[in-house]
Coordinates of N, CA, C and O in Angstrom, one line a residue:
M75 N -5.8 -5.3 6.6 CA -4.9 -5.7 7.5 C -5.1 -5.4 9.6 O -5.8 -4.1 10.0
K76 N -3.8 -6.6 9.9 CA -4.7 -6.4 11.0 C -3.1 -6.1 11.6 O -2.1 -7.2 11.0
T77 N -3.6 -5.5 13.4 CA -1.8 -5.8 14.1 C -2.4 -6.4 14.9 O -3.4 -5.3 15.4
I78 N -0.8 -5.9 15.7 CA -1.9 -6.7 17.5 C -0.1 -5.3 18.2 O 0.5 -5.7 17.9
V79 N -0.2 -4.8 19.5 CA 0.2 -4.0 20.1 C 0.1 -4.1 21.6 O -1.9 -4.0 21.8
N80 N 1.0 -4.5 22.1 CA 0.5 -4.3 23.5 C 0.0 -3.5 24.3 O 1.6 -2.6 24.6
H81 N -0.3 -2.4 24.3 CA -0.5 -2.2 25.7 C -0.1 -2.3 27.5 O -0.8 -3.2 27.4
N82 N 1.1 -1.1 28.5 CA 0.7 -2.0 29.9 C -0.1 -2.1 30.6 O -0.6 -2.6 31.5
E83 N -1.3 -0.9 30.1 CA -2.8 -1.2 31.6 C -4.3 -1.3 30.5 O -4.9 -2.3 31.1
L84 N -3.6 -1.2 28.7 CA -5.1 -2.1 29.1 C -5.6 -3.1 28.1 O -6.1 -3.7 27.8
G85 N -4.2 -3.3 27.9 CA -3.9 -5.0 27.7 C -3.7 -5.0 26.0 O -2.3 -4.6 25.7
E86 N -4.0 -6.2 25.9 CA -3.7 -6.6 23.6 C -4.7 -5.2 23.2 O -5.8 -5.7 22.9
I87 N -4.2 -4.7 22.0 CA -4.4 -3.4 21.1 C -5.0 -4.5 19.9 O -3.4 -4.3 18.9
T88 N -5.9 -4.7 18.9 CA -6.3 -5.3 18.0 C -6.5 -4.1 17.1 O -7.9 -3.6 17.1
F89 N -6.2 -3.4 15.5 CA -6.4 -2.9 15.3 C -6.9 -3.6 13.7 O -6.1 -4.1 13.1
R90 N -8.1 -2.8 13.0 CA -8.3 -3.6 11.7 C -8.2 -2.2 10.8 O -9.4 -0.7 11.1
E91 N -8.2 -3.2 10.0 CA -8.0 -1.7 9.1 C -8.3 -2.3 7.1 O -7.9 -2.9 7.4
S92 N -9.5 -1.8 6.7 CA -9.4 -2.4 5.8 C -9.1 -1.4 4.7 O -9.3 -0.4 4.6
F93 N -8.4 -2.2 3.7 CA -7.3 -1.4 2.6 C -8.0 -0.4 1.6 O -8.0 0.5 1.1
W94 N -9.3 -1.1 1.4 CA -10.3 -0.8 0.0 C -10.8 0.0 0.6 O -11.3 1.2 0.2
T95 N -11.4 -0.6 1.5 CA -12.2 0.8 2.4 C -11.7 2.5 3.3 O -12.6 3.1 3.3
G96 N -10.4 1.8 4.2 CA -10.6 2.9 5.0 C -10.8 2.6 6.6 O -11.2 3.1 7.2
R97 N -12.2 1.9 6.3 CA -12.7 1.2 7.6 C -12.0 0.3 8.8 O -11.1 -0.2 8.3
K98 N -12.0 1.5 10.4 CA -11.5 0.8 10.9 C -12.1 0.2 12.0 O -12.7 0.9 11.9
S99 N -11.2 -0.5 12.9 CA -12.1 -1.2 14.2 C -11.2 -1.6 15.2 O -10.0 -1.8 14.7
V100 N -11.5 -1.2 16.3 CA -10.3 -1.6 17.3 C -10.7 -2.7 18.6 O -11.7 -2.1 19.0
L101 N -9.8 -2.7 18.4 CA -11.0 -3.8 19.9 C -9.3 -4.7 20.7 O -8.0 -4.6 20.8
I102 N -9.7 -4.5 21.7 CA -9.3 -4.6 23.5 C -9.4 -5.8 24.3 O -10.6 -6.2 24.8
N103 N -8.2 -6.8 24.5 CA -8.3 -8.0 24.3 C -9.7 -9.1 24.4 O -10.5 -9.6 25.6
G104 N -9.9 -8.8 22.7 CA -11.0 -9.1 22.5 C -12.9 -8.4 22.5 O -12.9 -8.7 21.4
T105 N -12.5 -7.3 23.2 CA -13.9 -6.6 23.1 C -13.5 -5.9 21.8 O -12.6 -5.0 21.4
E106 N -14.5 -5.7 21.0 CA -14.0 -5.0 20.3 C -14.9 -2.7 20.9 O -15.5 -2.8 21.2
L107 N -14.0 -1.6 20.5 CA -15.0 -0.3 21.1 C -15.9 -0.1 20.7 O -15.8 -0.8 19.5
K108 N -16.8 0.9 21.7 CA -17.1 1.1 21.3 C -17.0 2.3 19.3 O -16.1 3.1 20.3
K109 N -17.6 2.9 18.2 CA -16.8 3.9 17.3 C -18.0 4.6 17.8 O -19.0 5.1 17.3
V110 N -17.1 6.2 18.2 CA -17.4 7.4 18.2 C -17.6 8.0 16.9 O -18.5 8.8 16.9
S111 N -16.8 8.3 16.4 CA -16.2 9.1 15.0 C -16.1 8.4 14.3 O -15.0 7.0 14.2
K112 N -15.2 8.6 13.1 CA -14.4 7.6 12.0 C -13.2 7.5 12.5 O -12.6 6.7 12.0
Q113 N -12.8 7.9 13.8 CA -10.8 7.9 13.6 C -11.4 7.3 15.5 O -10.2 8.0 15.9
T114 N -12.8 7.6 16.0 CA -12.4 7.8 17.5 C -13.2 6.9 18.0 O -14.9 6.0 17.5
F115 N -12.2 5.4 19.4 CA -13.2 4.9 19.8 C -13.2 5.6 21.2 O -12.6 6.5 22.3
V116 N -13.7 4.7 22.2 CA -14.4 4.8 23.2 C -14.1 3.4 24.0 O -15.0 2.2 23.6
T117 N -13.3 3.5 25.2 CA -13.0 2.5 25.6 C -14.4 1.8 27.2 O -15.6 2.4 27.3
A118 N -14.7 0.2 27.4 CA -15.5 0.2 28.7 C -15.3 1.5 29.4 O -16.5 1.5 30.6
D119 N -14.7 1.2 29.9 CA -14.3 2.2 31.2 C -14.3 4.4 31.3 O -14.2 4.5 32.1
G120 N -14.6 4.4 29.3 CA -14.5 5.6 29.2 C -13.5 6.8 28.6 O -13.2 7.4 27.7
R121 N -12.3 6.0 28.2 CA -11.1 6.1 27.8 C -11.6 5.9 25.7 O -12.1 5.6 25.8
E122 N -11.3 7.1 26.1 CA -10.7 7.8 24.5 C -9.6 7.0 23.7 O -8.4 7.8 24.1
I123 N -10.8 6.9 22.3 CA -8.5 6.4 21.4 C -8.8 6.9 20.0 O -10.2 7.1 19.9
S124 N -7.6 7.4 19.7 CA -8.3 8.4 18.7 C -7.2 7.7 18.1 O -6.1 7.2 17.9
I125 N -7.6 7.4 16.2 CA -6.3 6.5 16.1 C -6.3 7.5 14.1 O -7.0 8.9 14.2
E126 N -5.1 7.9 14.3 CA -4.3 9.0 13.2 C -3.6 7.8 12.3 O -2.8 7.2 11.9
G127 N -4.2 8.8 10.8 CA -3.0 7.7 9.7 C -3.6 7.4 9.2 O -5.2 6.8 8.9
N128 N -3.4 6.2 7.9 CA -4.5 5.5 7.0 C -2.3 3.8 7.1 O -1.8 3.7 7.3
F129 N -2.8 3.2 6.2 CA -2.2 2.0 6.1 C -1.4 2.6 4.6 O 0.1 2.1 5.4
M130 N -1.1 3.3 4.0 CA 0.4 3.6 3.6 C 1.1 4.3 4.6 O 2.6 4.5 4.2
R131 N 0.2 4.9 5.7 CA 1.2 6.4 6.0 C 1.6 6.2 7.6 O 2.8 6.7 8.3
G132 N 1.4 5.2 7.9 CA 1.2 3.9 9.0 C 0.5 5.6 10.5 O -0.2 5.7 9.9
S133 N 0.2 3.9 10.8 CA -1.7 4.0 11.8 C -0.6 4.8 13.3 O 0.4 3.4 13.8
H134 N -1.2 5.7 14.1 CA -0.9 5.9 15.5 C -2.3 5.6 16.3 O -3.7 6.5 15.7
A135 N -2.4 5.3 18.1 CA -2.9 5.2 18.8 C -2.6 6.0 19.7 O -1.2 6.2 19.5
L136 N -3.6 7.5 19.4 CA -3.6 8.2 21.1 C -4.1 7.4 21.9 O -6.1 7.5 21.7
I137 N -3.5 7.4 23.4 CA -4.2 7.4 24.3 C -3.8 7.0 25.5 O -2.8 8.3 25.7
G138 N -4.4 8.6 26.0 CA -4.3 10.1 27.0 C -3.2 10.0 26.3 O -3.7 11.3 25.3
D139 N -2.0 10.5 26.6 CA -1.1 11.5 26.2 C 0.0 10.4 25.3 O 0.7 11.0 25.0
E140 N -0.2 9.3 25.4 CA 1.1 8.4 25.0 C 0.3 8.0 23.5 O -0.9 8.2 22.6
V141 N 0.9 7.7 22.5 CA 1.6 7.5 21.3 C 2.1 6.6 20.9 O 3.2 6.0 21.1
Y142 N 1.0 4.7 20.4 CA 1.9 3.9 20.0 C 1.7 4.2 18.8 O 0.2 3.9 18.0
Q143 N 2.3 3.7 17.9 CA 2.3 3.0 16.6 C 1.0 2.1 16.6 O 2.1 0.4 17.1
L144 N 1.1 1.5 15.3 CA 0.1 0.0 15.4 C 0.4 -0.2 13.5 O 0.4 -1.3 14.3
T145 N 0.8 0.5 12.7 CA 0.8 0.2 11.8 C 3.0 1.3 11.0 O 2.5 2.0 11.2
P146 N 3.7 0.1 10.6 CA 4.8 1.1 10.4 C 4.1 2.1 8.5 O 3.3 1.4 8.6
S147 N 4.5 3.1 8.9 CA 4.7 4.2 6.8 C 5.5 3.2 5.6 O 6.0 2.1 6.4
A148 N 4.7 3.2 5.4 CA 5.6 2.6 3.5 C 7.0 3.5 4.2 O 7.6 4.2 4.0
K149 N 8.2 2.2 3.0 CA 9.8 3.4 3.0 C 10.1 3.5 2.2 O 9.6 3.3 1.6
W150 N 11.4 3.7 2.2 CA 11.6 5.3 1.1 C 12.3 4.2 -0.6 O 11.3 3.7 -1.2
Y151 N 12.1 3.0 0.3 CA 12.9 1.9 -0.8 C 11.1 0.7 -0.9 O 11.5 0.7 -2.6
E152 N 10.3 1.1 -0.9 CA 8.7 0.6 -1.3 C 8.5 1.4 -2.6 O 8.2 1.2 -3.2
Y153 N 8.3 2.6 -1.6 CA 8.3 3.8 -3.4 C 8.5 4.4 -4.1 O 7.8 3.6 -5.2
V154 N 10.0 4.3 -4.1 CA 11.0 3.8 -5.0 C 11.4 2.1 -6.2 O 10.8 2.4 -6.3
L155 N 11.2 1.1 -5.5 CA 10.0 0.3 -5.9 C 8.9 0.1 -7.0 O 9.3 -0.9 -7.5
S156 N 7.9 0.2 -6.4 CA 7.0 0.1 -7.1 C 7.0 1.7 -8.0 O 5.8 2.1 -8.7
V157 N 7.0 2.8 -8.2 CA 7.3 3.5 -8.4 C 8.4 3.6 -10.6 O 8.1 3.9 -11.0
I158 N 10.0 2.5 -10.6 CA 9.6 2.9 -11.0 C 8.9 1.3 -12.7 O 9.5 1.9 -13.5
P159 N 8.0 1.0 -11.9 CA 7.3 0.3 -13.9 C 6.8 1.7 -14.2 O 7.3 1.7 -14.9
F160 N 6.8 2.8 -13.7 CA 5.6 3.2 -14.1 C 6.3 4.9 -14.7 O 6.7 4.6 -15.4
V161 N 7.3 4.3 -13.9 CA 8.9 4.7 -15.1 C 9.3 5.1 -16.2 O 8.9 5.8 -17.4
F162 N 9.1 4.0 -16.0 CA 10.0 3.3 -17.0 C 9.2 3.0 -18.4 O 8.9 3.3 -19.4
V163 N 8.0 3.1 -18.1 CA 6.9 2.4 -18.8 C 6.2 4.2 -19.3 O 5.7 4.8 -21.0
M164 N 6.6 5.4 -18.7 CA 6.5 6.8 -19.0 C 7.7 7.4 -19.9 O 7.1 8.2 -21.7
I165 N 8.8 6.9 -20.0 CA 10.2 6.5 -21.2 C 9.2 6.1 -22.4 O 10.4 6.9 -23.9
W166 N 10.1 4.5 -21.5 CA 9.8 3.6 -23.1 C 9.0 4.3 -24.2 O 9.3 4.3 -24.8
G167 N 7.2 4.5 -23.3 CA 6.5 3.9 -24.7 C 6.2 6.0 -25.3 O 5.8 5.9 -25.7
N168 N 7.3 6.8 -24.3 CA 7.7 7.7 -25.1 C 8.4 8.4 -26.2 O 7.9 9.5 -26.8
I169 N 9.7 6.6 -26.2 CA 9.7 7.6 -27.3 C 10.1 5.9 -28.7 O 9.9 5.1 -28.6
S170 N 9.8 6.7 -29.4 CA 9.2 6.7 -31.3 C 10.8 4.8 -31.2 O 10.6 3.5 -31.7
F171 N 11.7 5.5 -31.1 CA 12.5 5.1 -31.2 C 12.4 2.9 -30.7 O 13.5 2.1 -31.1
L172 N 12.8 3.7 -29.7 CA 12.0 2.4 -27.9 C 11.2 0.7 -28.8 O 11.0 0.0 -28.2
C173 N 10.2 1.8 -28.7 CA 8.7 1.9 -29.5 C 9.0 1.0 -30.8 O 8.1 -0.5 -31.1
E174 N 9.8 1.0 -30.9 CA 10.6 -0.2 -32.7 C 10.4 -1.0 -32.3 O 11.3 -1.9 -32.2
I175 N 11.9 -1.6 -31.5 CA 12.1 -2.5 -30.8 C 11.1 -3.2 -30.2 O 10.9 -4.2 -30.6
V176 N 11.0 -2.3 -29.1 CA 9.8 -3.5 -28.7 C 8.6 -1.9 -28.1 O 8.7 -1.6 -27.2
P177 N 7.6 -2.8 -28.5 CA 6.6 -1.4 -29.0 C 5.8 -1.7 -27.3 O 5.7 -3.1 -27.2
I178 N 5.7 -0.7 -26.0 CA 4.9 -0.8 -25.5 C 3.9 0.9 -25.4 O 3.9 1.8 -26.0
V179 N 2.7 0.0 -24.6 CA 1.8 2.0 -24.9 C 2.2 2.5 -23.4 O 2.7 1.6 -23.1
G180 N 2.9 4.0 -24.1 CA 2.7 5.1 -23.4 C 1.8 5.5 -22.4 O 0.1 5.3 -23.4
G181 N 1.6 7.5 -22.6 CA 1.1 8.4 -22.1 C 0.3 7.8 -21.0 O 0.6 7.5 -20.8
A182 N -1.0 8.6 -21.6 CA -2.4 8.7 -20.2 C -2.8 6.7 -20.8 O -2.9 7.0 -19.4
I183 N -2.8 6.0 -20.9 CA -3.1 4.6 -21.1 C -1.9 3.9 -21.2 O -2.3 2.4 -19.4
G184 N -0.9 3.6 -21.0 CA 0.0 4.0 -20.6 C 0.4 3.9 -18.7 O 1.1 3.7 -17.8
G185 N -0.3 5.8 -19.2 CA 0.0 5.9 -18.0 C -0.6 5.8 -16.6 O -0.7 5.2 -15.2
L186 N -2.5 4.7 -17.5 CA -2.7 4.7 -16.3 C -2.7 3.1 -16.3 O -2.7 2.2 -14.6
I187 N -2.7 1.8 -16.6 CA -1.8 0.6 -16.5 C -0.8 1.0 -15.3 O -1.5 0.3 -14.3
S188 N -0.1 1.5 -15.3 CA 2.1 1.7 -14.7 C 1.0 2.0 -13.3 O 1.4 2.5 -12.3
G189 N 0.3 3.4 -13.7 CA 0.0 4.1 -11.8 C -0.9 2.8 -11.1 O -0.9 3.1 -9.8
A190 N -1.6 2.5 -11.4 CA -2.9 0.5 -11.0 C -1.2 0.2 -10.9 O -1.4 0.0 -9.4
F191 N 0.0 0.2 -10.9 CA 0.1 -1.2 -10.1 C 1.6 -0.8 -9.4 O 1.7 -1.3 -9.0
V192 N 1.6 0.8 -9.3 CA 2.5 1.7 -8.5 C 1.4 1.0 -7.9 O 1.7 1.0 -6.2
V193 N 0.2 1.2 -7.3 CA -0.7 1.2 -6.0 C -0.2 0.3 -5.6 O -0.7 -0.8 -4.5
I194 N -0.7 -1.4 -6.7 CA -0.7 -2.7 -6.2 C 1.0 -3.1 -5.7 O 0.4 -3.7 -4.4
G195 N 1.8 -2.6 -5.4 CA 2.9 -2.9 -6.0 C 2.6 -2.5 -4.6 O 4.2 -3.3 -3.8
L196 N 2.7 -1.2 -3.8 CA 3.0 -1.2 -3.3 C 2.6 -2.0 -1.5 O 3.0 -1.8 -0.7
F197 N 0.8 -1.9 -2.2 CA -0.2 -3.0 -0.9 C 0.2 -4.1 -1.2 O 0.3 -4.3 0.4
V198 N 0.9 -4.1 -1.8 CA 1.9 -5.9 -2.1 C 3.1 -5.9 -1.0 O 3.2 -6.7 -0.2
M199 N 4.0 -5.0 -1.0 CA 5.0 -4.5 -0.6 C 4.4 -4.1 1.1 O 5.8 -5.1 1.6
K200 N 4.0 -4.0 0.7 CA 3.4 -3.3 2.3 C 3.5 -4.9 2.7 O 3.2 -4.4 4.6
S201 N 2.6 -5.1 2.3 CA 2.7 -6.4 3.3 C 3.3 -7.9 3.4 O 2.6 -8.9 4.4
V202 N 4.3 -7.7 2.9 CA 5.2 -8.7 3.3 C 6.5 -8.2 3.8 O 6.8 -6.8 4.3
R203 N 6.8 -8.6 5.1 CA 7.8 -8.4 5.7 C 9.6 -8.7 5.1 O 10.1 -7.8 5.3
P204 N 9.6 -10.2 4.3 CA 11.4 -10.1 4.9 C 11.7 -8.6 3.5 O 10.8 -8.4 2.3
I205 N 12.9 -8.1 3.5 CA 13.3 -6.5 1.9 C 13.3 -7.4 1.2 O 12.7 -7.4 -0.3
W206 N 13.3 -9.1 1.4 CA 14.6 -9.9 -0.2 C 12.7 -10.5 -0.6 O 12.2 -9.9 -2.3
L207 N 11.2 -10.3 -0.3 CA 10.9 -10.3 -0.8 C 9.3 -9.5 -1.7 O 9.2 -9.8 -3.1
K208 N 10.3 -8.5 -1.3 CA 10.0 -7.3 -1.5 C 10.6 -6.8 -2.6 O 9.9 -6.1 -4.2
I209 N 11.5 -7.4 -2.8 CA 12.9 -7.4 -4.1 C 11.4 -8.2 -5.6 O 11.1 -7.5 -6.3
V210 N 11.2 -8.7 -4.3 CA 10.8 -10.3 -5.8 C 8.8 -9.1 -6.6 O 8.7 -9.2 -7.5
V211 N 8.1 -9.0 -5.9 CA 7.6 -8.4 -5.9 C 7.2 -7.1 -6.4 O 6.2 -7.3 -7.6
A212 N 8.9 -6.2 -6.7 CA 9.0 -5.5 -7.5 C 9.0 -6.4 -8.4 O 8.8 -5.6 -9.7
L213 N 10.6 -6.6 -9.3 CA 10.1 -8.0 -10.3 C 9.0 -8.3 -11.1 O 9.0 -8.1 -12.3
L214 N 8.4 -8.6 -10.4 CA 7.0 -9.1 -10.6 C 6.4 -8.1 -11.8 O 5.6 -8.9 -12.1
N215 N 6.1 -7.3 -10.4 CA 5.2 -6.2 -10.2 C 5.4 -5.0 -12.0 O 4.8 -4.4 -12.9
F216 N 7.3 -5.0 -11.8 CA 7.9 -5.0 -13.4 C 7.4 -5.7 -14.1 O 6.9 -5.1 -15.5
G217 N 7.0 -7.1 -14.5 CA 7.4 -8.2 -15.5 C 5.7 -7.7 -15.5 O 5.1 -7.8 -16.8
V218 N 4.8 -7.9 -14.6 CA 3.5 -8.0 -15.0 C 2.9 -6.5 -16.0 O 2.4 -6.7 -16.9
T219 N 3.0 -5.2 -15.8 CA 2.9 -3.9 -16.2 C 3.6 -3.9 -17.5 O 2.8 -3.3 -18.3
F220 N 5.0 -4.5 -17.9 CA 5.3 -4.1 -18.9 C 4.9 -5.4 -20.2 O 5.0 -4.8 -20.9
L221 N 4.2 -6.2 -19.7 CA 3.2 -7.3 -20.2 C 2.6 -6.7 -20.1 O 2.4 -7.6 -21.8
L222 N 1.6 -6.4 -19.9 CA 0.3 -5.5 -19.9 C 0.1 -4.6 -21.2 O -0.5 -4.6 -21.8
C223 N 1.2 -3.6 -21.1 CA 2.0 -2.1 -21.7 C 1.6 -3.0 -23.3 O 1.9 -1.7 -24.8
Y224 N 3.0 -4.6 -22.8 CA 3.3 -4.4 -24.7 C 2.1 -5.2 -25.1 O 1.7 -5.3 -26.5
L225 N 0.9 -6.1 -24.3 CA -0.2 -6.5 -24.4 C -1.0 -5.8 -25.0 O -2.1 -5.6 -26.6
V226 N -1.1 -4.5 -24.8 CA -1.9 -3.1 -25.3 C -1.5 -3.1 -26.4 O -2.1 -2.5 -27.6
A227 N -0.3 -2.8 -26.9 CA 0.5 -2.2 -27.3 C 0.7 -3.4 -28.7 O -0.1 -1.7 -29.6
L228 N 0.5 -4.0 -28.5 CA 0.2 -5.4 -30.2 C -1.3 -4.5 -30.4 O -1.7 -5.0 -31.6
A229 N -1.9 -4.7 -28.9 CA -4.1 -5.2 -29.5 C -3.7 -3.0 -30.5 O -4.8 -3.0 -31.9
I230 N -3.3 -2.2 -30.3 CA -3.6 -1.0 -30.4 C -2.9 -1.2 -32.4 O -3.9 -0.8 -33.2
L231 N -1.1 -1.5 -32.4 CA -1.0 -1.7 -33.8 C -1.8 -2.5 -34.1 O -1.7 -2.4 -35.8
S232 N -2.7 -3.6 -34.1 CA -2.8 -4.6 -35.3 C -4.7 -4.1 -35.8 O -5.7 -4.4 -36.2
V233 N -4.9 -3.0 -34.6 CA -6.1 -3.1 -35.2 C -6.0 -1.5 -36.3 O -6.2 -0.9 -36.8
M234 N -5.3 -1.1 -35.6 CA -4.2 0.1 -37.2 C -4.1 -0.5 -37.4 O -4.0 0.6 -39.2
A235 N -3.6 -1.4 -38.4 CA -2.6 -2.2 -39.4 C -3.8 -2.6 -40.8 O -5.0 -2.9 -39.8

């Protein structure tokens, strides 16, 4: 994820954070800053910039006494939309009457699958801007989660038969 923020004195601050490793880098006007520690960077003139937070919680830069928001935190509706498939699989997959209608795997396997899609869905929703596109991502995430749990359930049932 890459974000650009304008600072009054320093100019253009570019912040990059890897979703997979959490590795952060900061550039000021195109020049990469020296990394002192995992969260601290130093400018050419000796100013210390501390980065707090992460991709999901939002990142902030502490420059002197000032705090600049680099990335926003995930919104409440992004969390809700991403958790819906997990809740659905846990309820549907553990009620035998519903599984007779459409079998989907629940329990630990369903929880693992749907939990992984909670994280994937939240990451993708946080990466897109328009709310309508977040809803589309949530629906696609729900569909893929349901389909995968259904296919795993069919595989288990075919082995047992």
